[in-house]
Structures are given as C-alpha cells and as structure tokens.
Amino acid sequence: MSIRVLIVDDQLLVRRGLSLILSPDPDFEVVGEAEDGAQAVTLAQRLRPDVVVMDIRMPVLDGVAATRELAATVPGSKVLALSTFDMDEYLVGALRAGAYGFLPKDSTPEELSAAIRTVHAGEAAVAPRLLTRLISTYVRAPHAAPPAPAGTAELTPREVEVWRLMATGLDNTEISGALDLSLSTVKNYITSIFDKLAVRDRAQAVIAAYESGLVTARPDRIG
C-alpha cells in the first residue's frame, strides 16, 4: 500500500514542488496540502495520513506547535519536519514535540523519499552525527534547559555507557565494537534505555543525554 502523505508549508510553490517530487512514485500518495499548522491539524484529523511533511516556520500555528498537537490527537500520523536551516533550534523543538525526524529544505528528492519511508517505519530520520551536531549547537545557546528525564537514575552503568556512545553519534554497530558486545545485546540495552527514559526513539534519547549533562557540546562540532 502507498504511504499517505500530507504536505504542510506556507509557500504554495514549496507545497507543489514537494507534491511533484512524491506523486510520480507509486510508494507515495499525497492526500492533501495545508498552508499553516492549524490547517494541518484539521486535515490530519480528517485524512489520517501516514506521514506529515511539516514546515517549521509558518503563520497561525507553527510547525512545532502543530507537531505537538498531532502527537496528542493523531499519533498514527508521523511528522517529518522541514526547515531552511539544518542547524535551526526550532528543529530540536519539533523533535521534543514528537517529530520523528527532520530534513533541511535543500535535501535531494532521494533524501526526502528515503526519510519519509524511514519515518513511516517508525524510526528517526536523522543521521546520528547530524543530530548530535544540531543539538550541540542548540544546547550552547543561552536558555534554560528542561530537567533531565526522571528515569535517568534507573539506568545501569552499562546502559549509561551505551547511552553516552549513542549521544556522541555512534550507531549500533559502532557501539557494539566499542564495548565488545553483540549487536543484539546493544539493541536490547537501547530498548531498555528508551523505556526507562520514557523516550520514543534515538533522536529523543540524544536530546535527553544533552539535557541531563551526560554529554556536552564541543566547540569543534559547531558550524
């Protein structure tokens, strides 16, 4: 079955461009377009798309607020956030609000298609190192960080080490090699970490690692 996609952007040209990219592919069905976050929520509640490709900066209701509303009312519609800037702090807000990933608007059509498929599968469509760089930049900005997840104290020492390596950008295979663990054991640890921290995916786990102080931003990751 085709992946049902709702496109949300305040610029008509962008909406039509995204639709033209996706429509020829039989794997996708563009079921609607919205020009702001409020309209996106209304359409998603009615159309129940599989994936919502969501711009962040929009009038009436921005993409972060719309994502938060969709996560609460239409959890089956997974959000892929878009932004003009891949270092935009609003993208971190979108991940916190429930987005499954993000792409910069200058991504290729192939990257967009791949990200939608990944999000539809329930996985975070953000490269680990890109996510780490984004959060590193964000947490260096002057603002009050939210409290660390309540489940942090419940993690075992080994789970904390896996979490730390995940937050520094290592994928499961690299964590397996660094700690001399089987890949299946690493996956089990990560599942347990997600449960204890009450986070949904790798993206939110990395955000939690920075907010908890487990890892900190490094100047060489900025830019």
PDB file of N, CA, C and O in Angstrom, residues 64-126:
ATOM      1  N   VAL A  64       6.147  23.425  15.167  1.00  0.00           N
ATOM      2  CA  VAL A  64       6.400  22.781  16.456  1.00  0.00           C
ATOM      3  C   VAL A  64       5.085  22.580  17.206  1.00  0.00           C
ATOM      4  O   VAL A  64       4.797  21.489  17.706  1.00  0.00           O
ATOM      5  N   ALA A  65       4.285  23.628  17.293  1.00  0.00           N
ATOM      6  CA  ALA A  65       3.001  23.519  17.993  1.00  0.00           C
ATOM      7  C   ALA A  65       2.073  22.538  17.285  1.00  0.00           C
ATOM      8  O   ALA A  65       1.362  21.756  17.927  1.00  0.00           O
ATOM      9  N   ALA A  66       2.079  22.566  15.960  1.00  0.00           N
ATOM     10  CA  ALA A  66       1.238  21.637  15.202  1.00  0.00           C
ATOM     11  C   ALA A  66       1.682  20.201  15.420  1.00  0.00           C
ATOM     12  O   ALA A  66       0.853  19.284  15.549  1.00  0.00           O
ATOM     13  N   THR A  67       2.988  19.979  15.476  1.00  0.00           N
ATOM     14  CA  THR A  67       3.510  18.630  15.726  1.00  0.00           C
ATOM     15  C   THR A  67       3.077  18.138  17.099  1.00  0.00           C
ATOM     16  O   THR A  67       2.680  16.975  17.257  1.00  0.00           O
ATOM     17  N   ARG A  68       3.166  19.004  18.094  1.00  0.00           N
ATOM     18  CA  ARG A  68       2.738  18.633  19.446  1.00  0.00           C
ATOM     19  C   ARG A  68       1.257  18.248  19.461  1.00  0.00           C
ATOM     20  O   ARG A  68       0.858  17.264  20.099  1.00  0.00           O
ATOM     21  N   GLU A  69       0.445  19.003  18.745  1.00  0.00           N
ATOM     22  CA  GLU A  69      -0.992  18.716  18.683  1.00  0.00           C
ATOM     23  C   GLU A  69      -1.256  17.394  17.970  1.00  0.00           C
ATOM     24  O   GLU A  69      -2.096  16.591  18.406  1.00  0.00           O
ATOM     25  N   LEU A  70      -0.538  17.150  16.885  1.00  0.00           N
ATOM     26  CA  LEU A  70      -0.724  15.895  16.151  1.00  0.00           C
ATOM     27  C   LEU A  70      -0.282  14.697  16.976  1.00  0.00           C
ATOM     28  O   LEU A  70      -0.925  13.642  16.953  1.00  0.00           O
ATOM     29  N   ALA A  71       0.825  14.837  17.714  1.00  0.00           N
ATOM     30  CA  ALA A  71       1.297  13.733  18.546  1.00  0.00           C
ATOM     31  C   ALA A  71       0.257  13.354  19.590  1.00  0.00           C
ATOM     32  O   ALA A  71       0.133  12.174  19.964  1.00  0.00           O
ATOM     33  N   ALA A  72      -0.512  14.345  20.039  1.00  0.00           N
ATOM     34  CA  ALA A  72      -1.522  14.091  21.065  1.00  0.00           C
ATOM     35  C   ALA A  72      -2.833  13.572  20.492  1.00  0.00           C
ATOM     36  O   ALA A  72      -3.503  12.739  21.114  1.00  0.00           O
ATOM     37  N   THR A  73      -3.200  14.044  19.295  1.00  0.00           N
ATOM     38  CA  THR A  73      -4.529  13.724  18.760  1.00  0.00           C
ATOM     39  C   THR A  73      -4.526  12.732  17.605  1.00  0.00           C
ATOM     40  O   THR A  73      -5.522  12.040  17.389  1.00  0.00           O
ATOM     41  N   VAL A  74      -3.429  12.682  16.842  1.00  0.00           N
ATOM     42  CA  VAL A  74      -3.351  11.751  15.713  1.00  0.00           C
ATOM     43  C   VAL A  74      -1.982  11.058  15.751  1.00  0.00           C
ATOM     44  O   VAL A  74      -1.138  11.266  14.863  1.00  0.00           O
ATOM     45  N   PRO A  75      -1.726  10.259  16.773  1.00  0.00           N
ATOM     46  CA  PRO A  75      -0.392   9.664  16.932  1.00  0.00           C
ATOM     47  C   PRO A  75       0.024   8.758  15.782  1.00  0.00           C
ATOM     48  O   PRO A  75       1.216   8.521  15.577  1.00  0.00           O
ATOM     49  N   GLY A  76      -0.936   8.283  15.006  1.00  0.00           N
ATOM     50  CA  GLY A  76      -0.610   7.433  13.862  1.00  0.00           C
ATOM     51  C   GLY A  76      -0.024   8.204  12.695  1.00  0.00           C
ATOM     52  O   GLY A  76       0.546   7.611  11.778  1.00  0.00           O
ATOM     53  N   SER A  77      -0.139   9.528  12.718  1.00  0.00           N
ATOM     54  CA  SER A  77       0.428  10.367  11.663  1.00  0.00           C
ATOM     55  C   SER A  77       1.803  10.849  12.111  1.00  0.00           C
ATOM     56  O   SER A  77       1.906  11.710  12.991  1.00  0.00           O
ATOM     57  N   LYS A  78       2.833  10.318  11.533  1.00  0.00           N
ATOM     58  CA  LYS A  78       4.195  10.624  11.954  1.00  0.00           C
ATOM     59  C   LYS A  78       4.707  11.867  11.226  1.00  0.00           C
ATOM     60  O   LYS A  78       4.525  11.996  10.024  1.00  0.00           O
ATOM     61  N   VAL A  79       5.360  12.747  11.963  1.00  0.00           N
ATOM     62  CA  VAL A  79       5.791  14.030  11.417  1.00  0.00           C
ATOM     63  C   VAL A  79       7.259  13.989  11.010  1.00  0.00           C
ATOM     64  O   VAL A  79       8.122  13.553  11.777  1.00  0.00           O
ATOM     65  N   LEU A  80       7.525  14.443   9.785  1.00  0.00           N
ATOM     66  CA  LEU A  80       8.878  14.705   9.304  1.00  0.00           C
ATOM     67  C   LEU A  80       8.987  16.215   9.146  1.00  0.00           C
ATOM     68  O   LEU A  80       8.328  16.807   8.299  1.00  0.00           O
ATOM     69  N   ALA A  81       9.813  16.853   9.987  1.00  0.00           N
ATOM     70  CA  ALA A  81       9.928  18.310   9.969  1.00  0.00           C
ATOM     71  C   ALA A  81      10.893  18.766   8.890  1.00  0.00           C
ATOM     72  O   ALA A  81      11.881  18.100   8.600  1.00  0.00           O
ATOM     73  N   LEU A  82      10.602  19.919   8.313  1.00  0.00           N
ATOM     74  CA  LEU A  82      11.472  20.545   7.321  1.00  0.00           C
ATOM     75  C   LEU A  82      11.873  21.931   7.800  1.00  0.00           C
ATOM     76  O   LEU A  82      11.094  22.601   8.469  1.00  0.00           O
ATOM     77  N   SER A  83      13.070  22.351   7.450  1.00  0.00           N
ATOM     78  CA  SER A  83      13.499  23.707   7.770  1.00  0.00           C
ATOM     79  C   SER A  83      14.492  24.189   6.735  1.00  0.00           C
ATOM     80  O   SER A  83      15.207  23.395   6.126  1.00  0.00           O
ATOM     81  N   THR A  84      14.542  25.492   6.557  1.00  0.00           N
ATOM     82  CA  THR A  84      15.532  26.080   5.653  1.00  0.00           C
ATOM     83  C   THR A  84      16.939  25.877   6.192  1.00  0.00           C
ATOM     84  O   THR A  84      17.895  25.744   5.441  1.00  0.00           O
ATOM     85  N   PHE A  85      17.076  25.809   7.515  1.00  0.00           N
ATOM     86  CA  PHE A  85      18.381  25.693   8.147  1.00  0.00           C
ATOM     87  C   PHE A  85      18.486  24.379   8.907  1.00  0.00           C
ATOM     88  O   PHE A  85      17.665  24.096   9.778  1.00  0.00           O
ATOM     89  N   ASP A  86      19.522  23.569   8.616  1.00  0.00           N
ATOM     90  CA  ASP A  86      19.654  22.298   9.311  1.00  0.00           C
ATOM     91  C   ASP A  86      20.200  22.476  10.727  1.00  0.00           C
ATOM     92  O   ASP A  86      20.268  21.532  11.492  1.00  0.00           O
ATOM     93  N   MET A  87      20.580  23.723  11.105  1.00  0.00           N
ATOM     94  CA  MET A  87      21.027  23.985  12.466  1.00  0.00           C
ATOM     95  C   MET A  87      20.000  24.805  13.244  1.00  0.00           C
ATOM     96  O   MET A  87      20.305  25.389  14.256  1.00  0.00           O
ATOM     97  N   ASP A  88      18.792  24.847  12.779  1.00  0.00           N
ATOM     98  CA  ASP A  88      17.743  25.672  13.363  1.00  0.00           C
ATOM     99  C   ASP A  88      17.285  25.084  14.693  1.00  0.00           C
ATOM    100  O   ASP A  88      16.898  23.918  14.769  1.00  0.00           O
ATOM    101  N   GLU A  89      17.266  25.902  15.754  1.00  0.00           N
ATOM    102  CA  GLU A  89      16.865  25.403  17.067  1.00  0.00           C
ATOM    103  C   GLU A  89      15.410  24.950  17.093  1.00  0.00           C
ATOM    104  O   GLU A  89      15.032  24.107  17.928  1.00  0.00           O
ATOM    105  N   TYR A  90      14.580  25.449  16.183  1.00  0.00           N
ATOM    106  CA  TYR A  90      13.189  25.019  16.157  1.00  0.00           C
ATOM    107  C   TYR A  90      13.065  23.536  15.833  1.00  0.00           C
ATOM    108  O   TYR A  90      12.077  22.893  16.183  1.00  0.00           O
ATOM    109  N   LEU A  91      14.070  22.988  15.169  1.00  0.00           N
ATOM    110  CA  LEU A  91      14.022  21.565  14.847  1.00  0.00           C
ATOM    111  C   LEU A  91      14.155  20.710  16.091  1.00  0.00           C
ATOM    112  O   LEU A  91      13.529  19.657  16.207  1.00  0.00           O
ATOM    113  N   VAL A  92      14.962  21.161  17.041  1.00  0.00           N
ATOM    114  CA  VAL A  92      15.044  20.450  18.303  1.00  0.00           C
ATOM    115  C   VAL A  92      13.692  20.510  19.013  1.00  0.00           C
ATOM    116  O   VAL A  92      13.223  19.532  19.590  1.00  0.00           O
ATOM    117  N   GLY A  93      13.046  21.676  18.924  1.00  0.00           N
ATOM    118  CA  GLY A  93      11.703  21.793  19.487  1.00  0.00           C
ATOM    119  C   GLY A  93      10.735  20.825  18.836  1.00  0.00           C
ATOM    120  O   GLY A  93       9.886  20.231  19.509  1.00  0.00           O
ATOM    121  N   ALA A  94      10.870  20.645  17.525  1.00  0.00           N
ATOM    122  CA  ALA A  94       9.987  19.711  16.822  1.00  0.00           C
ATOM    123  C   ALA A  94      10.221  18.278  17.286  1.00  0.00           C
ATOM    124  O   ALA A  94       9.273  17.510  17.459  1.00  0.00           O
ATOM    125  N   LEU A  95      11.481  17.905  17.493  1.00  0.00           N
ATOM    126  CA  LEU A  95      11.776  16.558  17.979  1.00  0.00           C
ATOM    127  C   LEU A  95      11.202  16.350  19.371  1.00  0.00           C
ATOM    128  O   LEU A  95      10.642  15.299  19.678  1.00  0.00           O
ATOM    129  N   ARG A  96      11.344  17.356  20.216  1.00  0.00           N
ATOM    130  CA  ARG A  96      10.747  17.257  21.551  1.00  0.00           C
ATOM    131  C   ARG A  96       9.224  17.142  21.463  1.00  0.00           C
ATOM    132  O   ARG A  96       8.589  16.474  22.269  1.00  0.00           O
ATOM    133  N   ALA A  97       8.646  17.847  20.500  1.00  0.00           N
ATOM    134  CA  ALA A  97       7.188  17.852  20.365  1.00  0.00           C
ATOM    135  C   ALA A  97       6.650  16.537  19.823  1.00  0.00           C
ATOM    136  O   ALA A  97       5.454  16.268  19.925  1.00  0.00           O
ATOM    137  N   GLY A  98       7.530  15.709  19.238  1.00  0.00           N
ATOM    138  CA  GLY A  98       7.074  14.413  18.751  1.00  0.00           C
ATOM    139  C   GLY A  98       7.402  14.089  17.315  1.00  0.00           C
ATOM    140  O   GLY A  98       7.006  13.034  16.821  1.00  0.00           O
ATOM    141  N   ALA A  99       8.128  14.993  16.617  1.00  0.00           N
ATOM    142  CA  ALA A  99       8.514  14.682  15.241  1.00  0.00           C
ATOM    143  C   ALA A  99       9.467  13.493  15.224  1.00  0.00           C
ATOM    144  O   ALA A  99      10.272  13.310  16.131  1.00  0.00           O
ATOM    145  N   TYR A 100       9.375  12.705  14.174  1.00  0.00           N
ATOM    146  CA  TYR A 100      10.238  11.532  14.046  1.00  0.00           C
ATOM    147  C   TYR A 100      11.566  11.861  13.374  1.00  0.00           C
ATOM    148  O   TYR A 100      12.445  11.017  13.328  1.00  0.00           O
ATOM    149  N   GLY A 101      11.710  13.060  12.831  1.00  0.00           N
ATOM    150  CA  GLY A 101      12.960  13.416  12.195  1.00  0.00           C
ATOM    151  C   GLY A 101      12.857  14.759  11.510  1.00  0.00           C
ATOM    152  O   GLY A 101      11.846  15.450  11.633  1.00  0.00           O
ATOM    153  N   PHE A 102      13.927  15.144  10.840  1.00  0.00           N
ATOM    154  CA  PHE A 102      13.891  16.404  10.106  1.00  0.00           C
ATOM    155  C   PHE A 102      14.825  16.334   8.916  1.00  0.00           C
ATOM    156  O   PHE A 102      15.761  15.541   8.856  1.00  0.00           O
ATOM    157  N   LEU A 103      14.544  17.211   7.965  1.00  0.00           N
ATOM    158  CA  LEU A 103      15.403  17.389   6.801  1.00  0.00           C
ATOM    159  C   LEU A 103      15.546  18.878   6.518  1.00  0.00           C
ATOM    160  O   LEU A 103      14.582  19.627   6.684  1.00  0.00           O
ATOM    161  N   PRO A 104      16.715  19.318   6.066  1.00  0.00           N
ATOM    162  CA  PRO A 104      16.812  20.684   5.541  1.00  0.00           C
ATOM    163  C   PRO A 104      16.106  20.745   4.195  1.00  0.00           C
ATOM    164  O   PRO A 104      16.015  19.736   3.480  1.00  0.00           O
ATOM    165  N   LYS A 105      15.615  21.916   3.833  1.00  0.00           N
ATOM    166  CA  LYS A 105      14.845  22.044   2.597  1.00  0.00           C
ATOM    167  C   LYS A 105      15.698  21.906   1.337  1.00  0.00           C
ATOM    168  O   LYS A 105      15.146  21.753   0.244  1.00  0.00           O
ATOM    169  N   ASP A 106      17.006  21.947   1.484  1.00  0.00           N
ATOM    170  CA  ASP A 106      17.839  21.747   0.301  1.00  0.00           C
ATOM    171  C   ASP A 106      18.233  20.281   0.114  1.00  0.00           C
ATOM    172  O   ASP A 106      19.129  19.964  -0.667  1.00  0.00           O
ATOM    173  N   SER A 107      17.536  19.376   0.803  1.00  0.00           N
ATOM    174  CA  SER A 107      17.780  17.941   0.603  1.00  0.00           C
ATOM    175  C   SER A 107      17.377  17.529  -0.801  1.00  0.00           C
ATOM    176  O   SER A 107      16.547  18.172  -1.446  1.00  0.00           O
ATOM    177  N   THR A 108      17.926  16.427  -1.263  1.00  0.00           N
ATOM    178  CA  THR A 108      17.591  15.927  -2.592  1.00  0.00           C
ATOM    179  C   THR A 108      16.254  15.201  -2.554  1.00  0.00           C
ATOM    180  O   THR A 108      15.796  14.770  -1.487  1.00  0.00           O
ATOM    181  N   PRO A 109      15.600  15.043  -3.704  1.00  0.00           N
ATOM    182  CA  PRO A 109      14.368  14.250  -3.750  1.00  0.00           C
ATOM    183  C   PRO A 109      14.563  12.837  -3.203  1.00  0.00           C
ATOM    184  O   PRO A 109      13.670  12.287  -2.540  1.00  0.00           O
ATOM    185  N   GLU A 110      15.726  12.254  -3.471  1.00  0.00           N
ATOM    186  CA  GLU A 110      16.003  10.901  -2.974  1.00  0.00           C
ATOM    187  C   GLU A 110      16.080  10.886  -1.453  1.00  0.00           C
ATOM    188  O   GLU A 110      15.584   9.951  -0.808  1.00  0.00           O
ATOM    189  N   GLU A 111      16.675  11.925  -0.870  1.00  0.00           N
ATOM    190  CA  GLU A 111      16.758  12.004   0.598  1.00  0.00           C
ATOM    191  C   GLU A 111      15.381  12.200   1.210  1.00  0.00           C
ATOM    192  O   GLU A 111      15.068  11.621   2.260  1.00  0.00           O
ATOM    193  N   LEU A 112      14.550  12.995   0.555  1.00  0.00           N
ATOM    194  CA  LEU A 112      13.185  13.192   1.048  1.00  0.00           C
ATOM    195  C   LEU A 112      12.408  11.883   1.031  1.00  0.00           C
ATOM    196  O   LEU A 112      11.769  11.510   2.025  1.00  0.00           O
ATOM    197  N   SER A 113      12.462  11.170  -0.085  1.00  0.00           N
ATOM    198  CA  SER A 113      11.740   9.902  -0.204  1.00  0.00           C
ATOM    199  C   SER A 113      12.215   8.899   0.843  1.00  0.00           C
ATOM    200  O   SER A 113      11.413   8.213   1.488  1.00  0.00           O
ATOM    201  N   ALA A 114      13.538   8.813   1.015  1.00  0.00           N
ATOM    202  CA  ALA A 114      14.097   7.876   1.987  1.00  0.00           C
ATOM    203  C   ALA A 114      13.668   8.241   3.402  1.00  0.00           C
ATOM    204  O   ALA A 114      13.339   7.361   4.212  1.00  0.00           O
ATOM    205  N   ALA A 115      13.656   9.542   3.721  1.00  0.00           N
ATOM    206  CA  ALA A 115      13.270   9.978   5.060  1.00  0.00           C
ATOM    207  C   ALA A 115      11.804   9.675   5.341  1.00  0.00           C
ATOM    208  O   ALA A 115      11.450   9.257   6.451  1.00  0.00           O
ATOM    209  N   ILE A 116      10.944   9.859   4.356  1.00  0.00           N
ATOM    210  CA  ILE A 116       9.524   9.556   4.551  1.00  0.00           C
ATOM    211  C   ILE A 116       9.338   8.059   4.807  1.00  0.00           C
ATOM    212  O   ILE A 116       8.560   7.653   5.682  1.00  0.00           O
ATOM    213  N   ARG A 117      10.056   7.233   4.061  1.00  0.00           N
ATOM    214  CA  ARG A 117       9.960   5.780   4.292  1.00  0.00           C
ATOM    215  C   ARG A 117      10.449   5.415   5.689  1.00  0.00           C
ATOM    216  O   ARG A 117       9.856   4.567   6.370  1.00  0.00           O
ATOM    217  N   THR A 118      11.535   6.053   6.120  1.00  0.00           N
ATOM    218  CA  THR A 118      12.087   5.762   7.442  1.00  0.00           C
ATOM    219  C   THR A 118      11.117   6.170   8.545  1.00  0.00           C
ATOM    220  O   THR A 118      10.867   5.414   9.489  1.00  0.00           O
ATOM    221  N   VAL A 119      10.560   7.373   8.423  1.00  0.00           N
ATOM    222  CA  VAL A 119       9.598   7.857   9.407  1.00  0.00           C
ATOM    223  C   VAL A 119       8.360   6.966   9.432  1.00  0.00           C
ATOM    224  O   VAL A 119       7.835   6.631  10.497  1.00  0.00           O
ATOM    225  N   HIS A 120       7.901   6.563   8.266  1.00  0.00           N
ATOM    226  CA  HIS A 120       6.733   5.693   8.189  1.00  0.00           C
ATOM    227  C   HIS A 120       6.977   4.371   8.913  1.00  0.00           C
ATOM    228  O   HIS A 120       6.056   3.791   9.511  1.00  0.00           O
ATOM    229  N   ALA A 121       8.229   3.915   8.899  1.00  0.00           N
ATOM    230  CA  ALA A 121       8.586   2.668   9.591  1.00  0.00           C
ATOM    231  C   ALA A 121       8.722   2.863  11.097  1.00  0.00           C
ATOM    232  O   ALA A 121       8.979   1.902  11.829  1.00  0.00           O
ATOM    233  N   GLY A 122       8.570   4.101  11.561  1.00  0.00           N
ATOM    234  CA  GLY A 122       8.638   4.366  12.989  1.00  0.00           C
ATOM    235  C   GLY A 122      10.031   4.626  13.514  1.00  0.00           C
ATOM    236  O   GLY A 122      10.265   4.549  14.727  1.00  0.00           O
ATOM    237  N   GLU A 123      10.961   4.956  12.609  1.00  0.00           N
ATOM    238  CA  GLU A 123      12.340   5.210  13.017  1.00  0.00           C
ATOM    239  C   GLU A 123      12.680   6.689  12.841  1.00  0.00           C
ATOM    240  O   GLU A 123      12.029   7.405  12.083  1.00  0.00           O
ATOM    241  N   ALA A 124      13.715   7.131  13.533  1.00  0.00           N
ATOM    242  CA  ALA A 124      14.129   8.531  13.451  1.00  0.00           C
ATOM    243  C   ALA A 124      14.878   8.776  12.148  1.00  0.00           C
ATOM    244  O   ALA A 124      15.876   8.124  11.870  1.00  0.00           O
ATOM    245  N   ALA A 125      14.398   9.710  11.356  1.00  0.00           N
ATOM    246  CA  ALA A 125      15.012  10.001  10.060  1.00  0.00           C
ATOM    247  C   ALA A 125      16.019  11.135  10.198  1.00  0.00           C
ATOM    248  O   ALA A 125      15.935  12.163   9.533  1.00  0.00           O
ATOM    249  N   VAL A 126      16.989  10.939  11.085  1.00  0.00           N
ATOM    250  CA  VAL A 126      18.045  11.913  11.300  1.00  0.00           C
ATOM    251  C   VAL A 126      19.357  11.152  11.442  1.00  0.00           C
ATOM    252  O   VAL A 126      19.466  10.250  12.261  1.00  0.00           O
TER     253      VAL A 126
END
